[in-house]
Short mmCIF file of C-alpha atoms in Angstrom, two decimals:
data_model
loop_
_atom_site.label_atom_id
_atom_site.label_comp_id
_atom_site.label_asym_id
_atom_site.label_seq_id
_atom_site.Cartn_x
_atom_site.Cartn_y
_atom_site.Cartn_z
CA UNK A 918 135.20 58.96 121.11
CA UNK A 919 131.65 58.37 122.27
CA UNK A 920 129.18 57.54 119.50
CA UNK A 921 125.52 57.75 120.38
CA UNK A 922 123.55 54.80 119.09
CA UNK A 923 120.31 55.55 117.34
CA UNK A 924 117.10 54.50 119.02
CA UNK A 925 114.65 52.07 117.33
CA UNK A 926 112.46 55.09 116.51
CA UNK A 927 115.32 56.97 114.86
CA UNK A 928 116.33 53.94 112.81
CA UNK A 929 112.76 53.42 111.61
CA UNK A 930 112.36 57.09 110.76
CA UNK A 931 115.60 57.05 108.74
CA UNK A 932 114.39 53.99 106.84
CA UNK A 933 111.01 55.61 106.25
CA UNK A 934 112.54 58.80 104.83
CA UNK A 935 114.58 56.76 102.36
CA UNK A 936 111.47 54.91 101.20
CA UNK A 937 109.54 58.16 100.82
CA UNK A 938 112.37 59.63 98.78
CA UNK A 939 112.40 56.57 96.50
CA UNK A 940 108.62 56.81 96.05
CA UNK A 941 108.81 60.48 95.04
CA UNK A 942 111.72 59.77 92.68
CA UNK A 943 109.49 57.31 90.82
CA UNK A 944 106.77 59.95 90.50
CA UNK A 945 108.72 62.84 88.98
CA UNK A 946 106.70 62.82 85.78
CA UNK A 947 104.04 60.73 84.14
CA UNK A 948 105.15 58.54 81.27
CA UNK A 949 102.34 57.34 79.08
CA UNK A 950 102.54 53.65 78.28
CA UNK A 951 102.51 52.33 74.73
CA UNK A 952 99.04 50.89 75.37
CA UNK A 953 97.65 54.23 76.56
CA UNK A 954 98.97 55.96 73.46
CA UNK A 955 97.27 53.37 71.27
CA UNK A 956 93.96 53.80 73.08
CA UNK A 957 94.05 57.61 73.19
CA UNK A 958 92.24 58.16 69.90
CA UNK A 959 89.57 55.55 70.64
CA UNK A 960 88.39 56.81 74.02
CA UNK A 961 85.14 58.84 73.81
CA UNK A 962 85.47 62.49 74.90
CA UNK A 963 82.70 62.16 77.49
CA UNK A 964 84.24 59.17 79.26
CA UNK A 965 86.45 61.31 81.52
CA UNK A 966 83.43 63.14 82.92
CA UNK A 967 81.60 59.86 83.52
CA UNK A 968 84.54 58.44 85.42
CA UNK A 969 84.88 61.61 87.52
CA UNK A 970 81.22 61.39 88.50
CA UNK A 971 81.35 57.64 89.16
CA UNK A 972 84.36 57.86 91.49
CA UNK A 973 82.92 60.89 93.33
CA UNK A 974 79.61 59.10 93.86
CA UNK A 975 81.44 55.97 95.06
CA UNK A 976 83.29 57.97 97.73
CA UNK A 977 80.09 59.64 98.89
CA UNK A 978 78.25 56.32 99.20
CA UNK A 979 81.08 54.71 101.14
CA UNK A 980 81.40 57.63 103.54
CA UNK A 981 77.65 57.73 104.12
CA UNK A 982 76.72 54.03 104.25
CA UNK A 983 79.50 51.74 103.17
CA UNK A 984 82.05 51.78 105.98
CA UNK A 985 80.12 49.30 108.15
CA UNK A 986 79.82 46.90 105.23
CA UNK A 987 83.53 47.17 104.40
CA UNK A 988 84.47 46.49 108.03
CA UNK A 989 82.70 43.14 107.85
CA UNK A 990 84.97 42.05 105.00
CA UNK A 991 88.16 42.24 107.04
CA UNK A 992 87.07 41.43 110.60
CA UNK A 993 87.84 44.77 112.22
CA UNK A 994 87.66 43.37 115.77
CA UNK A 995 90.40 40.85 115.04
CA UNK A 996 92.59 43.55 113.49
CA UNK A 997 92.14 45.76 116.56
CA UNK A 998 93.11 42.88 118.85
CA UNK A 999 96.28 42.32 116.84
CA UNK A 1000 97.13 46.02 117.14
CA UNK A 1001 96.66 45.79 120.92
CA UNK A 1002 98.96 42.75 121.09
CA UNK A 1003 101.63 44.58 119.10
CA UNK A 1004 101.23 47.62 121.33
CA UNK A 1005 101.70 45.58 124.51
CA UNK A 1006 104.74 43.77 123.11
CA UNK A 1007 106.36 47.02 122.12
CA UNK A 1008 105.58 48.61 125.48
CA UNK A 1009 107.44 45.84 127.29
CA UNK A 1010 110.36 45.34 124.88
CA UNK A 1011 110.72 48.66 123.05
CA UNK A 1012 112.85 47.07 120.33
CA UNK A 1013 113.01 47.81 116.64
CA UNK A 1014 111.54 44.37 115.99
CA UNK A 1015 108.43 45.09 118.06
CA UNK A 1016 108.17 48.51 116.43
CA UNK A 1017 108.34 46.97 112.96
CA UNK A 1018 105.54 44.53 113.85
CA UNK A 1019 102.97 47.26 113.12
CA UNK A 1020 104.25 47.91 109.61
CA UNK A 1021 104.64 44.17 108.99
CA UNK A 1022 100.95 43.74 109.70
CA UNK A 1023 100.09 46.69 107.44
CA UNK A 1024 102.16 45.28 104.57
CA UNK A 1025 100.44 41.93 104.93
CA UNK A 1026 97.02 43.50 104.48
CA UNK A 1027 98.33 45.43 101.47
CA UNK A 1028 99.50 42.27 99.68
CA UNK A 1029 96.21 40.52 100.36
CA UNK A 1030 94.14 43.38 98.95
CA UNK A 1031 96.44 43.63 95.96
CA UNK A 1032 95.66 40.04 95.05
CA UNK A 1033 91.92 40.51 95.56
CA UNK A 1034 91.76 43.69 93.43
CA UNK A 1035 93.74 42.10 90.61
CA UNK A 1036 91.59 38.96 90.55
CA UNK A 1037 88.35 40.94 90.67
CA UNK A 1038 89.47 43.43 88.01
CA UNK A 1039 90.55 40.70 85.60
CA UNK A 1040 87.33 38.76 86.19
CA UNK A 1041 85.14 41.78 85.50
CA UNK A 1042 87.31 42.69 82.52
CA UNK A 1043 86.72 39.29 80.96
CA UNK A 1044 83.00 40.07 81.17
CA UNK A 1045 83.49 43.54 79.70
CA UNK A 1046 82.58 45.38 82.92
CA UNK A 1047 84.38 48.73 83.01
CA UNK A 1048 82.65 51.72 84.59
CA UNK A 1049 80.34 49.52 86.76
CA UNK A 1050 83.54 48.18 88.35
CA UNK A 1051 84.31 51.61 89.84
CA UNK A 1052 82.22 51.25 93.05
CA UNK A 1053 83.80 47.84 93.63
CA UNK A 1054 87.34 49.10 93.01
CA UNK A 1055 86.77 52.18 95.19
CA UNK A 1056 85.46 50.02 98.02
CA UNK A 1057 88.56 47.84 97.74
CA UNK A 1058 90.81 50.89 97.96
CA UNK A 1059 89.00 52.06 101.08
CA UNK A 1060 89.11 48.57 102.60
CA UNK A 1061 92.87 48.41 102.05
CA UNK A 1062 93.42 51.81 103.66
CA UNK A 1063 91.08 51.01 106.55
CA UNK A 1064 93.12 47.89 107.28
CA UNK A 1065 96.39 49.82 107.16
CA UNK A 1066 94.95 52.47 109.49
CA UNK A 1067 93.75 49.83 111.95
CA UNK A 1068 97.16 48.13 111.89
CA UNK A 1069 98.64 51.36 113.24
CA UNK A 1070 95.81 52.04 115.70
CA UNK A 1071 93.98 54.80 113.84
CA UNK A 1072 90.27 55.23 113.22
CA UNK A 1073 88.90 56.44 109.91
CA UNK A 1074 85.34 57.66 110.46
CA UNK A 1075 85.82 61.29 111.49
CA UNK A 1076 85.83 64.10 108.94
CA UNK A 1077 89.53 64.64 109.58
CA UNK A 1078 90.36 61.00 108.90
CA UNK A 1079 88.28 60.96 105.72
CA UNK A 1080 90.22 64.00 104.54
CA UNK A 1081 93.50 62.26 105.37
CA UNK A 1082 92.48 59.22 103.31
CA UNK A 1083 91.31 61.30 100.35
CA UNK A 1084 94.61 63.21 100.31
CA UNK A 1085 96.56 59.95 100.41
CA UNK A 1086 94.70 58.56 97.40
CA UNK A 1087 95.11 61.79 95.44
CA UNK A 1088 98.79 62.01 96.34
CA UNK A 1089 99.49 58.41 95.36
CA UNK A 1090 98.23 59.11 91.85
CA UNK A 1091 99.91 62.49 91.35
CA UNK A 1092 103.28 63.51 89.91
CA UNK A 1093 106.04 66.08 90.21
CA UNK A 1094 105.36 69.22 92.22
CA UNK A 1095 101.73 68.22 92.77
CA UNK A 1096 102.54 65.11 94.80
CA UNK A 1097 105.07 67.08 96.85
CA UNK A 1098 102.47 69.75 97.63
CA UNK A 1099 99.92 67.13 98.66
CA UNK A 1100 102.55 65.35 100.74
CA UNK A 1101 103.26 68.60 102.57
CA UNK A 1102 99.54 68.91 103.37
CA UNK A 1103 99.49 65.36 104.69
CA UNK A 1104 102.59 65.92 106.81
CA UNK A 1105 101.13 69.14 108.22
CA UNK A 1106 98.07 67.19 109.32
CA UNK A 1107 100.29 64.52 110.88
CA UNK A 1108 102.08 67.20 112.90
CA UNK A 1109 99.09 69.29 113.94
CA UNK A 1110 96.03 67.07 113.61
CA UNK A 1111 94.26 69.99 111.94
CA UNK A 1112 92.96 70.38 108.41
CA UNK A 1113 93.65 73.53 106.38
CA UNK A 1114 91.25 76.30 107.37
CA UNK A 1115 89.70 76.33 103.88
CA UNK A 1116 89.24 72.56 103.58
CA UNK A 1117 86.05 71.47 101.79
CA UNK A 1118 85.26 67.76 101.60
CA UNK A 1119 83.25 68.04 98.40
CA UNK A 1120 86.12 69.81 96.69
CA UNK A 1121 88.58 67.21 97.95
CA UNK A 1122 86.37 64.36 96.77
CA UNK A 1123 86.30 66.02 93.36
CA UNK A 1124 90.12 66.29 93.30
CA UNK A 1125 90.61 62.69 94.42
CA UNK A 1126 88.02 61.36 91.99
CA UNK A 1127 89.71 63.35 89.22
CA UNK A 1128 93.11 61.88 90.05
CA UNK A 1129 91.68 58.36 89.88
CA UNK A 1130 89.75 58.90 86.66
CA UNK A 1131 92.71 60.55 84.94
CA UNK A 1132 94.97 57.61 85.74
CA UNK A 1133 92.41 54.92 84.96
CA UNK A 1134 90.76 56.51 81.91
CA UNK A 1135 92.26 54.26 79.25
CA UNK A 1136 92.19 51.10 81.33
CA UNK A 1137 88.53 51.47 82.28
CA UNK A 1138 87.72 52.01 78.60
CA UNK A 1139 89.61 48.83 77.74
CA UNK A 1140 88.02 46.96 80.63
CA UNK A 1141 84.62 47.56 79.05
CA UNK A 1142 85.54 45.32 76.11
CA UNK A 1143 84.86 41.61 76.80
CA UNK A 1144 87.97 39.38 76.94
CA UNK A 1145 90.36 42.26 76.14
CA UNK A 1146 89.05 43.93 79.26
CA UNK A 1147 91.07 41.51 81.38
CA UNK A 1148 94.14 43.64 80.55
CA UNK A 1149 92.38 46.76 81.79
CA UNK A 1150 91.18 44.94 84.89
CA UNK A 1151 94.73 43.86 85.69
CA UNK A 1152 95.64 47.53 86.11
CA UNK A 1153 93.36 47.70 89.15
CA UNK A 1154 96.11 45.81 90.98
CA UNK A 1155 98.82 48.15 89.68
CA UNK A 1156 97.05 51.24 91.00
CA UNK A 1157 96.05 49.48 94.20
CA UNK A 1158 99.74 48.75 94.82
CA UNK A 1159 100.65 52.39 94.33
CA UNK A 1160 97.91 53.61 96.67
CA UNK A 1161 98.59 51.08 99.43
CA UNK A 1162 102.34 51.71 99.23
CA UNK A 1163 101.86 55.44 99.74
CA UNK A 1164 99.22 54.88 102.41
CA UNK A 1165 101.63 52.60 104.25
CA UNK A 1166 104.33 55.28 104.17
CA UNK A 1167 102.08 58.05 105.47
CA UNK A 1168 100.44 56.01 108.22
CA UNK A 1169 103.85 54.78 109.34
CA UNK A 1170 105.13 58.37 109.43
CA UNK A 1171 102.12 59.35 111.48
CA UNK A 1172 102.57 56.39 113.82
CA UNK A 1173 106.28 57.09 114.37
CA UNK A 1174 105.61 60.80 114.86
CA UNK A 1175 103.01 60.07 117.53
CA UNK A 1176 105.21 57.47 119.24
CA UNK A 1177 108.18 59.79 119.32
#
């Protein structure tokens, strides 16, 4: 009996689908931590609105002026050269190992940014810096995603790419049916390269900012308290991990889809 062996692409796609399934399984419903429950009564009612506005403004500033500055922090030219090297190696060998080199590079950038965000968040928390940390944290999120995108050979400056990134961030911080709906939108874009006909960037920024502020509400409140704020700042790394993990999955899906 003849058994057809799977190609490197098919093996990578199978592995990717399993990882996506595991990610969604961990996001079925939100479970409030003991710490969040303790802080719930102490958080001012108006803080949510302030966080929404701060994250939305941070995205706008980065999209308008900040991308060039962020690129200088990770040596974009060097990252593009590494992508080209990986592309040439895979063209000549076509093995699963050369195919996995792209995701290996992306994971490496994710771990590095995770460490940076955690260290920065804890440091600012020790000083009692909460809401003013939001532009810094948002820039770090964008830097991490830019590096992942570059590892797979994608740009991030067009309106379509900005929408893709905003959806990834919102999806990473969502639960249940909501994350599945957002994931479907992302996958549709991967297949067609087209945004929904009714897409509005301002509305999407509002949704993404809302997802961030909802998740980080209690921790940013805690981060504003000197010394104790180090605990809140540590959560920057936790959410950075979640975002970069999901971003890695979606860019890899996109990369494999395009290669196939």
